[in-house]
Short mmCIF file of C-alpha atoms in Angstrom, two decimals:
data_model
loop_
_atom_site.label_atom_id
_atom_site.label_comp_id
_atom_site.label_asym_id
_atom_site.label_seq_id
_atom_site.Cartn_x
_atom_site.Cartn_y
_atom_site.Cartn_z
CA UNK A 6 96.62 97.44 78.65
CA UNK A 7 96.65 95.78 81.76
CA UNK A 8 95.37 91.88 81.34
CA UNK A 9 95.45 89.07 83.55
CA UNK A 10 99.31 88.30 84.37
CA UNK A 11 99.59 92.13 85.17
CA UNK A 12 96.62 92.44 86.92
CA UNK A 13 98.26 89.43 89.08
CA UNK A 14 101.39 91.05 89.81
CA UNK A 15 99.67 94.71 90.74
CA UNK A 16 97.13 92.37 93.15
CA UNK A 17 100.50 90.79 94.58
CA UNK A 18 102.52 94.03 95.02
CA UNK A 19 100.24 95.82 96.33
CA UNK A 20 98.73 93.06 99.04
CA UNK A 21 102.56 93.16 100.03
CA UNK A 22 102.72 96.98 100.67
CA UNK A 23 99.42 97.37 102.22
CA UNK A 24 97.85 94.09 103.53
CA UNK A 25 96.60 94.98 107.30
CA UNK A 26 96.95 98.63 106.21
CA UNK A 27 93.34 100.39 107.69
CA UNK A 28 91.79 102.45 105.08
CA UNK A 29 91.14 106.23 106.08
CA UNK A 30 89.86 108.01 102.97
CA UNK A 31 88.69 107.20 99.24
CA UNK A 32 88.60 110.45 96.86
CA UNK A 33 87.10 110.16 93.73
CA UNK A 34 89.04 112.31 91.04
CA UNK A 35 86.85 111.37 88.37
CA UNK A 36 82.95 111.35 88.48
CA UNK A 37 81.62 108.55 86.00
CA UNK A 38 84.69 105.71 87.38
CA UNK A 39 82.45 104.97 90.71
CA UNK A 40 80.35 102.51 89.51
CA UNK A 41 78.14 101.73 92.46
CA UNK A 42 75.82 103.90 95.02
CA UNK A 43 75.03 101.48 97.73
CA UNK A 44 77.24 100.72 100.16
CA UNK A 45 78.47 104.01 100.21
CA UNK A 46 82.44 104.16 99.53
CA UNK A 47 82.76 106.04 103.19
CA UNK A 48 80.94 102.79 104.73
CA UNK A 49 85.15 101.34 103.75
CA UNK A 50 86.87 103.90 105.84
CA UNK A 51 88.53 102.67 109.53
CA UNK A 52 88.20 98.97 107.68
CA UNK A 53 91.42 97.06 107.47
CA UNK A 54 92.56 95.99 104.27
CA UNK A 55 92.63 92.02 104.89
CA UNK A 56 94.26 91.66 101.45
CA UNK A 57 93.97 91.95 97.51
CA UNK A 58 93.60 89.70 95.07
CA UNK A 59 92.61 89.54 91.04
CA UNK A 60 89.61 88.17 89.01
CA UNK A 61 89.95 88.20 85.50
CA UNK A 62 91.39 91.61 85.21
CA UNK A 63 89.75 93.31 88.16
CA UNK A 64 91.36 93.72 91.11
CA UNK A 65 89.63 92.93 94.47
CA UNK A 66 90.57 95.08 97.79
CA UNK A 67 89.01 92.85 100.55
CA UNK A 68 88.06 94.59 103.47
CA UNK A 69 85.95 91.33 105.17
CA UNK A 70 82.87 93.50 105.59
CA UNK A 71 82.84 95.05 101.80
CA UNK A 72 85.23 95.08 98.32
CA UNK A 73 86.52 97.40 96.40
CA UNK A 74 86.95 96.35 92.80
CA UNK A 75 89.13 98.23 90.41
CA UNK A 76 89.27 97.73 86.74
CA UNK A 77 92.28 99.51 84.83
CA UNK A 78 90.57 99.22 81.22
CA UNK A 79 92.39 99.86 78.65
CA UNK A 80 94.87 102.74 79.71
CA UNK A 81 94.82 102.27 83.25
CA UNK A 82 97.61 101.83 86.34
CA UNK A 83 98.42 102.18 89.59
CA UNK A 84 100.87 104.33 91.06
CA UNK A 85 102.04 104.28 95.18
CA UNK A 86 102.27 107.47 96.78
CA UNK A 87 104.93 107.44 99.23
CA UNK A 88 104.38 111.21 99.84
CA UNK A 89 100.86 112.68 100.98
CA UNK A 90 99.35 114.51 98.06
CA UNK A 91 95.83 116.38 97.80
CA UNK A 92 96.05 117.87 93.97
CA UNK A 93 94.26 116.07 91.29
CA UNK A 94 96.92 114.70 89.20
CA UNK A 95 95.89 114.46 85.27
CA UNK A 96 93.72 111.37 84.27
CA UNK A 97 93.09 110.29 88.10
CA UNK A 98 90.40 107.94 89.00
CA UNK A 99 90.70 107.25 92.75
CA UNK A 100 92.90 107.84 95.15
CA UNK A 101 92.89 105.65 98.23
CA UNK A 102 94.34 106.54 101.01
CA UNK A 103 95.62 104.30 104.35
CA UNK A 104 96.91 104.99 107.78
CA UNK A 105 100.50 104.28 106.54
CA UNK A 106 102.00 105.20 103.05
CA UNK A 107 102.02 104.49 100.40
CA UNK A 108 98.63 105.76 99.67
CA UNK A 109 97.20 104.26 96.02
CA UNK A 110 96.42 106.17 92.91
CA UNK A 111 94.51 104.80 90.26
CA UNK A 112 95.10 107.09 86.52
CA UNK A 113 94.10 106.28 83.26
CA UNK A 114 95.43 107.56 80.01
CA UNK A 115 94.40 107.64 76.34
CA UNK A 116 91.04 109.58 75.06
CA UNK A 117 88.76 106.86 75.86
CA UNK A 118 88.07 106.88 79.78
CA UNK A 119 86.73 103.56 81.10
CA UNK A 120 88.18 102.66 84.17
CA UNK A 121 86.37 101.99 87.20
CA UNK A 122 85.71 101.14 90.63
CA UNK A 123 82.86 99.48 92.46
CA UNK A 124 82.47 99.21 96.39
CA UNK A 125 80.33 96.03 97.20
CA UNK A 126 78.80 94.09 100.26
CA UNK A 127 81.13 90.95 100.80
CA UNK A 128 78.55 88.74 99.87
CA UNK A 129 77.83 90.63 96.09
CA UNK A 130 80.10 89.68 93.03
CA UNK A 131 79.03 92.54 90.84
CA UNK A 132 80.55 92.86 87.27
CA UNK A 133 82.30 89.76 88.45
CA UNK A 134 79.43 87.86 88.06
CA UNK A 135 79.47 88.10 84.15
CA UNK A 136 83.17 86.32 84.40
CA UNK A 137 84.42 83.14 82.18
CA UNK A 138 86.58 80.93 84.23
CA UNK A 139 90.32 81.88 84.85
CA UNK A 140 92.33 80.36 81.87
CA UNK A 141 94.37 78.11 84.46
CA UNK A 142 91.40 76.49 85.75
CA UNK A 143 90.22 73.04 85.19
CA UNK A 144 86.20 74.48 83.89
CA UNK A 145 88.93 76.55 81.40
CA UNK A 146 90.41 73.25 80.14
CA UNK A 147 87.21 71.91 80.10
CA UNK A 148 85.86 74.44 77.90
CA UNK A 149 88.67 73.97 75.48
CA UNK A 150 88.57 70.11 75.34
CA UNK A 151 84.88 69.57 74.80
CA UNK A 152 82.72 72.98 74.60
CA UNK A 153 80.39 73.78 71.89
CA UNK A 154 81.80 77.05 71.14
CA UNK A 155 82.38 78.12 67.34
CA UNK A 156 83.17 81.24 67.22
CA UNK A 157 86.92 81.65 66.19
CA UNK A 158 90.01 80.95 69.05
CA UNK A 159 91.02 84.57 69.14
CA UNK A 160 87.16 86.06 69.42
CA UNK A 161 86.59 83.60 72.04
CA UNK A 162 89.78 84.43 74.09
CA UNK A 163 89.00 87.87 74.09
CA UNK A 164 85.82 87.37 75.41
CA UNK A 165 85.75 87.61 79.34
CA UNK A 166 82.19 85.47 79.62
CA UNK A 167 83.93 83.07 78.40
CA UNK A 168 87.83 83.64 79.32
CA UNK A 169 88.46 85.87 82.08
CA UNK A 170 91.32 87.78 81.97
CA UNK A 171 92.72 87.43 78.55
CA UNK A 172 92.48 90.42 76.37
CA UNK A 173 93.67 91.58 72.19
CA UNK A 174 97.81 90.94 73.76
CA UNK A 175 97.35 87.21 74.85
CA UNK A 176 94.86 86.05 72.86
CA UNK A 177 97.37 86.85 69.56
#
């Protein structure tokens, strides 16, 4: 299960691989993961990739004009494609694909399918909205030293209004 230190990492890698990469095509391989109608996801295509980055455990494709926010869930990952491909490999969610390779797939495995991906004008947070502070943040420490909260350490952890990014590995 993907939490915040891997969500990091899969921001970082793939920000090296395809940062100022221009995005050609998005294809949905599973109906219920697009979580969003308006902007349309083809409103992204010919848009350059101006990097990606993490909240919490969503990762955020920038493309100035719009994002693209992924979130793995529970089962989820990313694979690069460094060949082209056009079947529908088992458990896809999206596949996005760039004028240069690698092109992105995004799978999920397990029985309980709740990955997803939004597309949203620059200036709209979306599910990120809902977000707790990062837990390296000083409103984190903050939170810790002097909030009210008294529900027990681990249920508060796990909770990403209050804590995003921390999830049932890291808050053990």
């Amino acid at each position: 299960m993907p939490e915040l230190p891997e969500a990091q990492a899969l921001s970082e890698r793939i920000d090296e691989r395809l940062g100022g990469a221009t995005l050609v095509r998005l294809e949905p391989l599973a109906f219920s993961a697009l979580k969003t109608v308006l902007p349309p996801p083809e409103e992204l295509y010919g848009h350059v990739l101006v990097g990606v980055g993490r909240r919490g455990k969503f990762l955020i494709f920038d493309f100035a004009t719009a994002r693209l926010l992924v979130h793995l869930s529970q089962g989820g990952r990313v694979d690069f494609e460094e060949a082209k491909k056009s079947t529908r490999p088992r458990g896809g969610v999206l596949r996005m694909t760039f004028d240069r390779l690698p092109a992105v797939l995004v799978k999920e495995f397990g029985t309980e399918r709740k990955a997803g991906w939004w597309v949203l004008p620059a200036d709209e947070d979306g599910p990120l909205s809902k977000l707790g502070p990062d837990p390296f943040s000083e409103e984190f420490a903050e939170l810790i030293r002097s909030g009210s909260e008294t529900r027990r350490l681990h249920a508060m952890l796990r909770d990403q209004r209050v804590v995003a990014g921390i999830g049932r590995g890291y808050s053990d």
